[in-house]
Structure formats: structure tokens, C-alpha cells
Amino acid sequence: MNYDAAVKYLLSLGRELAAPTQAAAAKFDLENSHVLAERLGRPDRAYPTAHVAGTNGKGSTAAFLESILRCAGFRTGLNTSPHLAKINERIRVSGDEISDEAFAAVLRRIQELIEELLAKGKLRAHPTYFECVTAMAMEHFAQEHVDFGVFEVGLGGRLDATNILQPAITIITRVDFDHENFLGHSLREIAGEKAGILKPYVQAIIAEQREEAREVILSRAKEVKAPVIEVPSAYRSEDAPPVVAGCARSIVHEAATGWSCEVAPRLPGRFQLQNALNAVAAARVLAARGYRISDEAIERGIADAEWPGRLEKLQSQPEVYLDGAHNPSAAQELALFWRENFAGRKLWLVYGALRDKAVDEIAGVLFPFAHEVILTEPRTSRAISARQLEEITAHYASGVRVIADAEQAVEYAIGKAAAEDAVFITGSLYLVGQIRHWWKNRISNLV
């Protein structure tokens, strides 16, 4: 099995998420993951781990924590999802994506074991796309002898394939509405799924939450006797200095000890301060347990962390940004970023989304800021058509244009924007990944 065959094999297993109408019939439990991990020799137990769940900010939080650990000298594994351009992005060791050769080799081993387990009747069904990729990450990290693995939940938490972990620490970032067809239609239901990652006696870091989500999470923590650190009460932030290039900075103080550090992510957006602080809180717990994590490693890890596709700046004059704001909460954060950094400037918004997203609510938050909204479509069967988007959302915008081809939509926006304007491409991580991949070729052709 070479790399191309490996990717085709994974894609043959179906989409990561069933269509909403299939949700009730979809198989969601941890049996496959446990059986496969046992046959592999429990690679998920070969190194300590951090497990990160939440609606928004879990990927950034995982990236911040991994960066801190790497700056502290640990050989790290980072497993995240989804990917933007290439599936290898999901499995990283010390910041480097798994190679094509290693990807094919680890999947070949897992495929052989799956066939063996199916033949012996030890698996009731073939593991899903996500179950396979999660097992690949766990196995690859074990083969690479990582010192610490950081795993981001794919969907929810309680029944996510990553939830076979016995982590050293868990983190729950802010919980909000998303994937309601799978996780529930109330904040309490969604929070209950996220809180499913909490483990008996394992320290939990809990970000600022809406009260109904907080109650559910704390109740679950009490039930399993998981000690909790609530970040808003455990840490105090000084008034941030002026934002530089959209990147916020703050001095944070640990309430219990008086310890302090500077939090200065180079990722744009004030909300990244909260994500960084989640990672700082986790690093402080690990340091107290004997992990050698210096104050310098914490500050440098936050400053050095990278997380593509989230307010990622592609160029200046006009400024062009990619941002995967695919739910209402993320849209609110993007709108705040605009208010703080682009007041009085003309914004051109390229927007495309998936059918199962709250496009009406997101459009109501974002479209009034834009001089013109260019509606488009990410290249996936799950995309809502640009014409249908126009029917649903056009009344929120002062100007609308429909250009179904996403690359042409971006070229149009850049061509219309003046040097002092800004272009934002958002609405779906599929769209962000597609444009990010295209952009690299575009730059090469322009040089």
C-alpha cells in the first residue's frame, strides 16, 4: 500500500460524519477503538497524554499546549482534526507532519489487523475513517517514542474515538452550539457530551462557560471525582496592552500562588488569549507534577504556536485573511476581531458553508459588516449551493454577488478591493483548506 492507496482506502470508509438524516443510525461507541488498540498493544498507553474537547478553541488550545511542551524539550505528538489541505496534518511529531511513507506503513499495519479482527469476529463492524486515523496517530506516536501526546477530540467527547485515552490531564474549552444533529439541541446536552472526556481523579481544566454548560460539566466532574481548575477564577488577566497586528497580549496572574507570565500569542484575535490561557493552566498543573516545564517554555511556547486557517493572514494591500468561522460562536469572535481592528475599513467577505451549519444565524452576525458578500461553494458534496445561500442570507448584506467557483470568488474580491481594504474568506474549514492549498500555487505562479 503506497500513500495514494492509503488515502483512497480511508476515503472508501465514508465521510467522517454521517449526513444529519443518518445520525440516528450511525454507530457511535468506543468498542472498535478499544478492540483495535488492544490488538495494537495499547499504543495510547505508551506515553502520557492531554485530551482536549470543546466547541471552539480546542484546536488552538491543543496547539498552544503542544508548543509549550516542545519548547520545554519534550518530543511531542499532536493529533488534531479536521485537516485543511492534507490528511497528514492530523498527525504531527515535534511539529512535523507524518511523512507519506510512514502514513502508508502505519495504515497498512492497522488494515491487516482490522482484517484479522473481522475474520475472528472480534470486531462487529469495520472501524470508521475517524477511528482508523485516531488509531494511526496513537500507533505512530508510540513508534516515534514521543514523550507526551496531545489529542483533540473530533466530535463531542463521550463517544469520540479519542476517548479511549487515560490522559494525564483533560481540557474543556468553551462549549457552544454546533453539530446539534449529533450532540443534542440544547447547550446542556452538548455540554454533557463534551464532559464525557472527564476521567476519575484526572485533573480537568475548564474554560469560561455559559452557566448552563458550566453546571453540567461541574456536575460530571463531581460525579467522577475529577479535580477541576476553572480558568476564569484561577487566573486573572491584566488589561491587555494595545493589540499589535490583531494579536492580543496580556499579563496573567495565578490566583493561588501569585505566579505570573506574559501571554502573547502571534495568532490574531483576542479570543486566542483564552485558548492560550487554557494551555498555560494545563502546563502549570503538569509542572507541579514534576514535568520540567519552565516559565520561559510557557511564554515561548505560546508565542511560537501556529494554527493555520484561523485568522491566518495571506497578504497585505489588500489584507487577505482565512478564517474557519463555521458556527455562530466563531462568527461572533470574528465580528469582534473586525470591530477591534477594522473599524472604518471596507471589508469584502467571501463566504461558503456546509448544509448542516447555522448559515442564517452566522450571516446575521457577519454580513452587515461587509461592503460586499461574495457567496461561493467549498468543493465538497456537503456544501450548500451559492444560489441557495443567496436565498437564505442575502437580506443581511448591503451587497451580494454569487460566484460558485471559490477560487474565482477570491480573485474577484481581491480585484475589487483597494489597497487599504481587507478580504476575508470564511464560513467553512473545507473552504479555508481549499483556498489555502490554491493560494500556494497562486503565489508560485505570480513569482
Coordinates of N, CA and C in Angstrom, one line a residue, residues 309-311 322-327 330 425-429 432:
G309 N -5.3 28.6 9.2 CA -6.7 28.7 8.9 C -7.6 29.4 9.9
R310 N -7.0 29.9 10.9 CA -7.8 30.6 11.9 C -7.2 32.0 12.0
L311 N -7.9 33.0 11.3 CA -7.5 34.3 11.2 C -6.0 34.3 10.6
L322 N -7.8 34.1 6.0 CA -8.6 32.9 6.0 C -9.1 32.7 7.5
D323 N -10.3 32.3 7.6 CA -10.8 32.0 9.0 C -11.9 31.0 8.9
G324 N -11.8 29.9 9.6 CA -12.8 28.9 9.6 C -13.9 29.1 10.6
A325 N -14.6 30.2 10.5 CA -15.7 30.6 11.4 C -17.0 29.8 10.9
H326 N -17.2 28.6 11.4 CA -18.2 27.8 10.8 C -19.4 27.6 11.8
N327 N -19.5 28.3 12.9 CA -20.6 28.2 13.8 C -20.9 29.6 14.4
A330 N -18.1 31.1 16.7 CA -16.9 31.6 16.0 C -17.2 32.8 15.2
I425 N -12.0 35.3 3.9 CA -12.6 34.1 3.3 C -13.0 33.2 4.5
T426 N -14.3 32.9 4.6 CA -14.7 32.2 5.8 C -16.0 31.4 5.6
G427 N -16.4 30.7 6.7 CA -17.7 30.0 6.6 C -17.5 28.5 6.7
S428 N -16.4 28.0 6.3 CA -16.2 26.5 6.3 C -14.7 26.2 6.3
L429 N -14.3 25.3 7.1 CA -12.9 24.8 7.1 C -12.6 24.1 5.8
V432 N -11.7 27.0 3.6 CA -10.4 27.5 4.0 C -9.3 26.6 3.5

